[in-house]
Short mmCIF file of C-alpha atoms in Angstrom, two decimals:
data_model
loop_
_atom_site.label_atom_id
_atom_site.label_comp_id
_atom_site.label_asym_id
_atom_site.label_seq_id
_atom_site.Cartn_x
_atom_site.Cartn_y
_atom_site.Cartn_z
CA MET A 20 90.22 107.37 101.49
CA ILE A 21 88.30 109.78 99.90
CA PHE A 22 85.23 110.63 102.29
CA LYS A 23 82.27 113.50 100.86
CA HIS A 24 78.56 114.24 102.95
CA GLY A 25 79.76 110.61 104.14
CA ILE A 26 80.32 108.30 101.15
CA ASP A 27 84.06 106.64 100.65
CA GLN A 28 84.32 106.86 96.40
CA ALA A 29 87.22 105.87 95.47
CA ALA A 30 85.60 102.76 97.42
CA LEU A 31 82.57 103.27 95.26
CA VAL A 32 84.65 103.94 92.11
CA THR A 33 87.35 100.75 92.64
CA LYS A 34 84.05 98.88 92.74
CA PHE A 35 82.53 100.35 89.15
CA THR A 36 86.49 99.69 88.29
CA GLU A 37 86.77 95.74 88.38
CA ALA A 38 83.12 94.87 88.13
CA SER A 39 82.44 92.24 85.66
CA ALA A 40 79.78 92.33 83.63
CA LYS A 41 78.05 89.35 85.71
CA GLN A 42 78.72 92.13 89.18
CA GLY A 43 75.92 93.63 88.61
CA GLU A 44 74.05 93.08 91.91
CA THR A 45 77.31 93.64 93.99
CA VAL A 46 77.11 97.12 92.62
CA ARG A 47 73.63 97.65 93.06
CA LYS A 48 74.54 96.58 97.24
CA ALA A 49 77.19 98.87 97.18
CA VAL A 50 75.74 101.70 95.54
CA HIS A 51 72.60 101.17 98.72
CA ASP A 52 74.60 100.14 101.04
CA ALA A 53 76.66 103.20 100.63
CA THR A 54 73.89 105.84 100.39
CA LEU A 55 71.46 104.19 102.60
CA LYS A 56 74.62 105.48 105.59
CA ALA A 57 75.30 108.78 104.33
CA LEU A 58 71.24 109.14 104.54
CA GLN A 59 71.78 108.21 107.87
CA SER A 60 74.74 110.16 109.02
CA ARG A 61 72.95 113.46 108.55
CA GLU A 62 69.69 115.72 109.07
CA LEU A 63 67.47 113.75 106.72
CA THR A 64 66.47 117.23 104.27
CA LEU A 65 66.24 117.93 101.09
CA ALA A 66 69.34 119.42 100.41
CA ASN A 67 71.24 116.84 102.27
CA ILE A 68 69.14 114.82 100.37
CA ARG A 69 70.83 116.25 96.87
CA GLN A 70 73.95 115.88 97.98
CA VAL A 71 74.35 112.53 99.15
CA LEU A 72 72.81 111.63 95.78
CA GLY A 73 75.08 113.96 93.30
CA THR A 74 78.31 112.13 95.34
CA VAL A 75 77.28 109.27 95.01
CA THR A 76 76.48 109.07 90.66
CA LYS A 77 79.70 111.24 90.33
CA ALA A 78 82.00 108.77 92.20
CA ALA A 79 79.53 105.79 89.76
CA SER A 80 80.52 107.71 86.69
CA ALA A 81 83.93 107.82 87.10
CA GLY A 82 83.99 103.67 87.63
CA ALA A 83 82.08 103.76 85.02
CA ALA A 84 84.97 105.87 82.66
CA GLY A 85 87.01 103.50 84.22
CA SER A 86 85.78 100.19 83.36
CA ASN A 87 87.03 98.03 80.56
CA LEU A 88 83.80 96.83 80.20
CA PRO A 89 81.98 97.26 76.76
CA ALA A 90 79.54 100.19 76.87
CA PRO A 91 76.68 98.17 77.00
CA ASP A 92 77.46 96.79 80.11
CA VAL A 93 79.02 99.48 81.28
CA GLU A 94 75.52 101.20 81.14
CA ALA A 95 74.00 98.06 82.99
CA LEU A 96 75.62 98.78 86.01
CA LEU A 97 75.15 102.24 85.26
CA GLY A 98 71.54 100.58 85.40
CA LYS A 99 72.32 98.73 88.60
CA ALA A 100 73.26 102.16 90.44
CA PHE A 101 70.17 103.77 89.91
CA ALA A 102 68.64 101.35 90.90
CA GLY A 103 70.11 100.78 95.13
CA MET A 104 70.15 105.53 94.89
CA ASP A 105 66.20 104.72 94.36
CA GLY A 106 66.12 101.17 97.06
CA ALA A 107 67.54 103.29 99.95
CA LEU A 108 65.88 106.30 98.65
CA GLU A 109 62.98 104.74 99.18
CA GLN A 110 63.45 104.21 102.57
CA ALA A 111 64.74 108.01 103.06
CA VAL A 112 60.84 108.77 101.75
CA GLN A 113 59.63 105.58 104.37
CA ALA A 114 61.41 106.88 106.65
CA SER A 115 59.18 110.62 106.25
CA GLN A 116 56.21 109.05 106.28
CA ARG A 117 56.69 107.55 109.48
CA ALA A 118 58.14 110.19 110.89
CA LEU A 119 54.92 112.37 109.99
CA GLN A 120 52.35 110.02 111.42
CA GLN A 121 54.05 109.47 114.49
CA MET A 122 52.97 113.41 114.30
CA VAL A 123 49.54 113.55 112.57
CA ASP A 124 49.29 110.90 114.95
CA GLN A 125 49.65 112.55 118.46
CA GLY A 126 47.38 116.14 116.48
CA ALA A 127 50.33 117.79 114.41
CA SER A 128 47.96 119.52 111.20
CA LEU A 129 50.51 119.10 107.70
CA ARG A 130 48.82 122.07 107.67
CA GLU A 131 51.47 123.49 109.52
CA THR A 132 54.14 125.44 108.00
CA GLN A 133 57.04 122.92 108.30
CA LEU A 134 55.27 119.81 107.44
CA LYS A 135 53.70 121.40 104.19
CA LYS A 136 57.39 121.60 103.43
CA ALA A 137 57.93 118.04 104.94
CA LEU A 138 55.27 116.79 102.79
CA ALA A 139 56.01 118.22 99.53
CA ASP A 140 60.29 117.58 99.61
CA ILE A 141 58.74 113.74 100.19
CA GLU A 142 57.08 114.27 96.08
CA LYS A 143 60.36 115.74 95.20
CA MET A 144 63.26 112.41 96.41
CA GLU A 145 62.31 111.06 92.28
CA ASP A 146 63.12 114.04 91.18
CA ALA A 147 66.41 114.39 92.82
CA LEU A 148 67.46 110.34 92.34
CA PHE A 149 66.70 112.23 88.29
CA ALA A 150 68.11 115.67 88.53
CA SER A 151 71.71 113.81 90.31
CA VAL A 152 71.45 111.63 87.05
CA ARG A 153 71.08 113.81 84.17
CA LYS A 154 73.96 116.24 85.92
CA ALA A 155 75.83 113.29 85.87
CA ALA A 156 74.75 112.37 82.25
CA THR A 157 76.95 113.63 78.94
CA ALA A 158 75.29 113.77 75.21
CA GLU A 159 77.22 110.82 74.70
CA GLY A 160 77.75 108.83 78.08
CA PRO A 161 76.17 106.25 79.18
CA TRP A 162 73.56 107.39 81.62
CA THR A 163 71.98 108.58 79.29
CA GLY A 164 71.45 105.42 77.85
CA VAL A 165 69.75 104.39 80.94
CA LEU A 166 67.83 107.85 81.48
CA ALA A 167 65.77 106.56 78.17
CA LYS A 168 65.09 102.75 79.66
CA LEU A 169 63.52 104.55 82.77
CA LYS A 170 61.61 107.35 80.88
CA GLY A 171 57.48 106.97 81.69
CA GLN A 172 58.60 105.08 83.99
CA HIS A 173 58.34 104.82 88.02
CA THR A 174 60.03 104.19 90.57
CA GLY A 175 60.41 102.69 93.75
CA THR A 176 61.04 105.67 95.59
CA GLY A 177 57.97 107.78 93.57
CA ALA A 178 55.81 104.63 93.78
CA ARG A 179 55.93 105.10 97.67
CA ALA A 180 56.50 108.58 97.63
CA THR A 181 52.65 109.01 96.01
CA ALA A 182 51.27 106.57 98.33
CA ALA A 183 52.49 108.43 101.51
CA VAL A 184 51.10 111.16 100.78
CA GLU A 185 47.92 110.48 100.19
CA GLN A 186 48.19 108.24 103.49
CA LEU A 187 48.79 111.13 105.48
CA MET A 188 46.79 113.23 103.95
CA ALA A 189 43.65 110.60 105.11
CA ASP A 190 45.25 110.25 107.97
CA THR A 191 44.99 114.03 108.45
CA GLN A 192 41.39 114.16 107.31
CA LYS A 193 40.46 111.63 110.08
CA SER A 194 42.77 113.31 112.45
CA LEU A 195 40.76 116.33 112.20
CA ARG A 196 37.22 114.04 112.30
CA ASP A 197 37.44 113.24 115.74
CA GLY A 198 39.19 117.04 116.87
CA ARG A 199 42.75 115.90 117.55
CA ALA A 200 44.86 119.13 117.89
CA MET A 201 48.08 118.98 119.39
CA GLY A 202 49.00 122.45 122.60
CA LEU A 203 51.04 125.07 119.77
CA ARG A 204 54.45 124.20 121.84
CA ALA A 205 54.54 120.36 122.33
CA SER A 206 53.58 120.71 118.01
CA GLN A 207 56.24 123.80 117.48
CA ALA A 208 59.10 121.52 119.70
CA MET A 209 57.81 117.98 117.64
CA LEU A 210 58.60 120.39 113.94
CA ASP A 211 61.82 122.25 115.17
CA SER A 212 63.16 118.67 115.77
CA TYR A 213 61.08 117.00 112.34
CA ALA A 214 65.13 115.99 110.50
CA THR A 215 66.66 114.89 113.33
CA LEU A 216 62.86 112.01 113.88
CA VAL A 217 63.72 110.68 110.09
CA SER A 218 67.18 110.13 110.69
CA GLY A 219 66.45 108.58 113.60
CA VAL A 220 63.37 106.24 112.34
CA LEU A 221 65.89 105.59 109.68
CA ILE A 222 68.21 104.17 111.29
CA GLY A 223 66.05 102.07 113.06
CA MET A 224 64.33 100.80 110.14
CA SER A 225 68.09 99.28 108.80
CA ASP A 226 68.91 98.28 112.22
CA ALA A 227 65.53 96.27 112.47
CA LEU A 228 66.14 95.13 108.95
CA GLN A 229 69.66 93.70 109.69
CA ARG A 230 68.40 91.15 112.55
CA VAL A 231 65.74 89.85 109.70
CA PRO A 232 67.59 86.79 108.14
CA ALA A 233 67.80 85.97 105.02
CA PRO A 234 65.21 83.91 103.15
CA ALA A 235 67.89 81.62 101.76
CA ALA A 236 69.18 81.24 105.46
CA ALA A 237 65.65 80.92 107.22
CA LYS A 238 64.99 78.32 104.22
CA LYS A 239 68.54 75.74 105.29
CA THR A 240 67.11 76.03 108.77
CA ALA A 241 63.93 75.38 108.56
CA LYS A 242 65.05 71.49 106.72
CA ARG A 243 67.46 70.79 109.63
#
């Protein structure tokens, strides 16, 4: 196994190489799960996010290069890979929002240098996703077609980030009006542990999702 940044690259390459044209959803889930697991295993900083996305994209590219499928099918699978990364990154945005929300609720100000950066990083996550794909694309490579189809479109990550920033700004204004303020020492302690806090929130979110029964399973249970 070849692990880099917490990702089994060989497993992802094999998933692509052996995938049929009808296994797009399988590829999407494999990429999503690998990306999310890697993000959970480290402090959720923008630098670490870029490393994870770059590693996943390279594995997808290598797998696509070894596929015997026609070019349109390979492009479709890479589109699913992009969706998998987007889904995992959307969860990272949500975790960042929840961590920042905890601080805002306790009186922290988004004008603090570290929180201003955290807020800016949320807005940069979509750019990091596209940047990883652009770097992997070549003039005639299959990623080029994927990027062309995505041009002008908002990703789930981008939409979630916009909503998160707007909500956090509104809540901060409300906190200021209500006169809530956190003591500088307590505030700094929370700020220093922000990236670790986000990772913990992301792990907790994933654990909660795994405990929820799948819709199909729930329906079968109801019929009985």
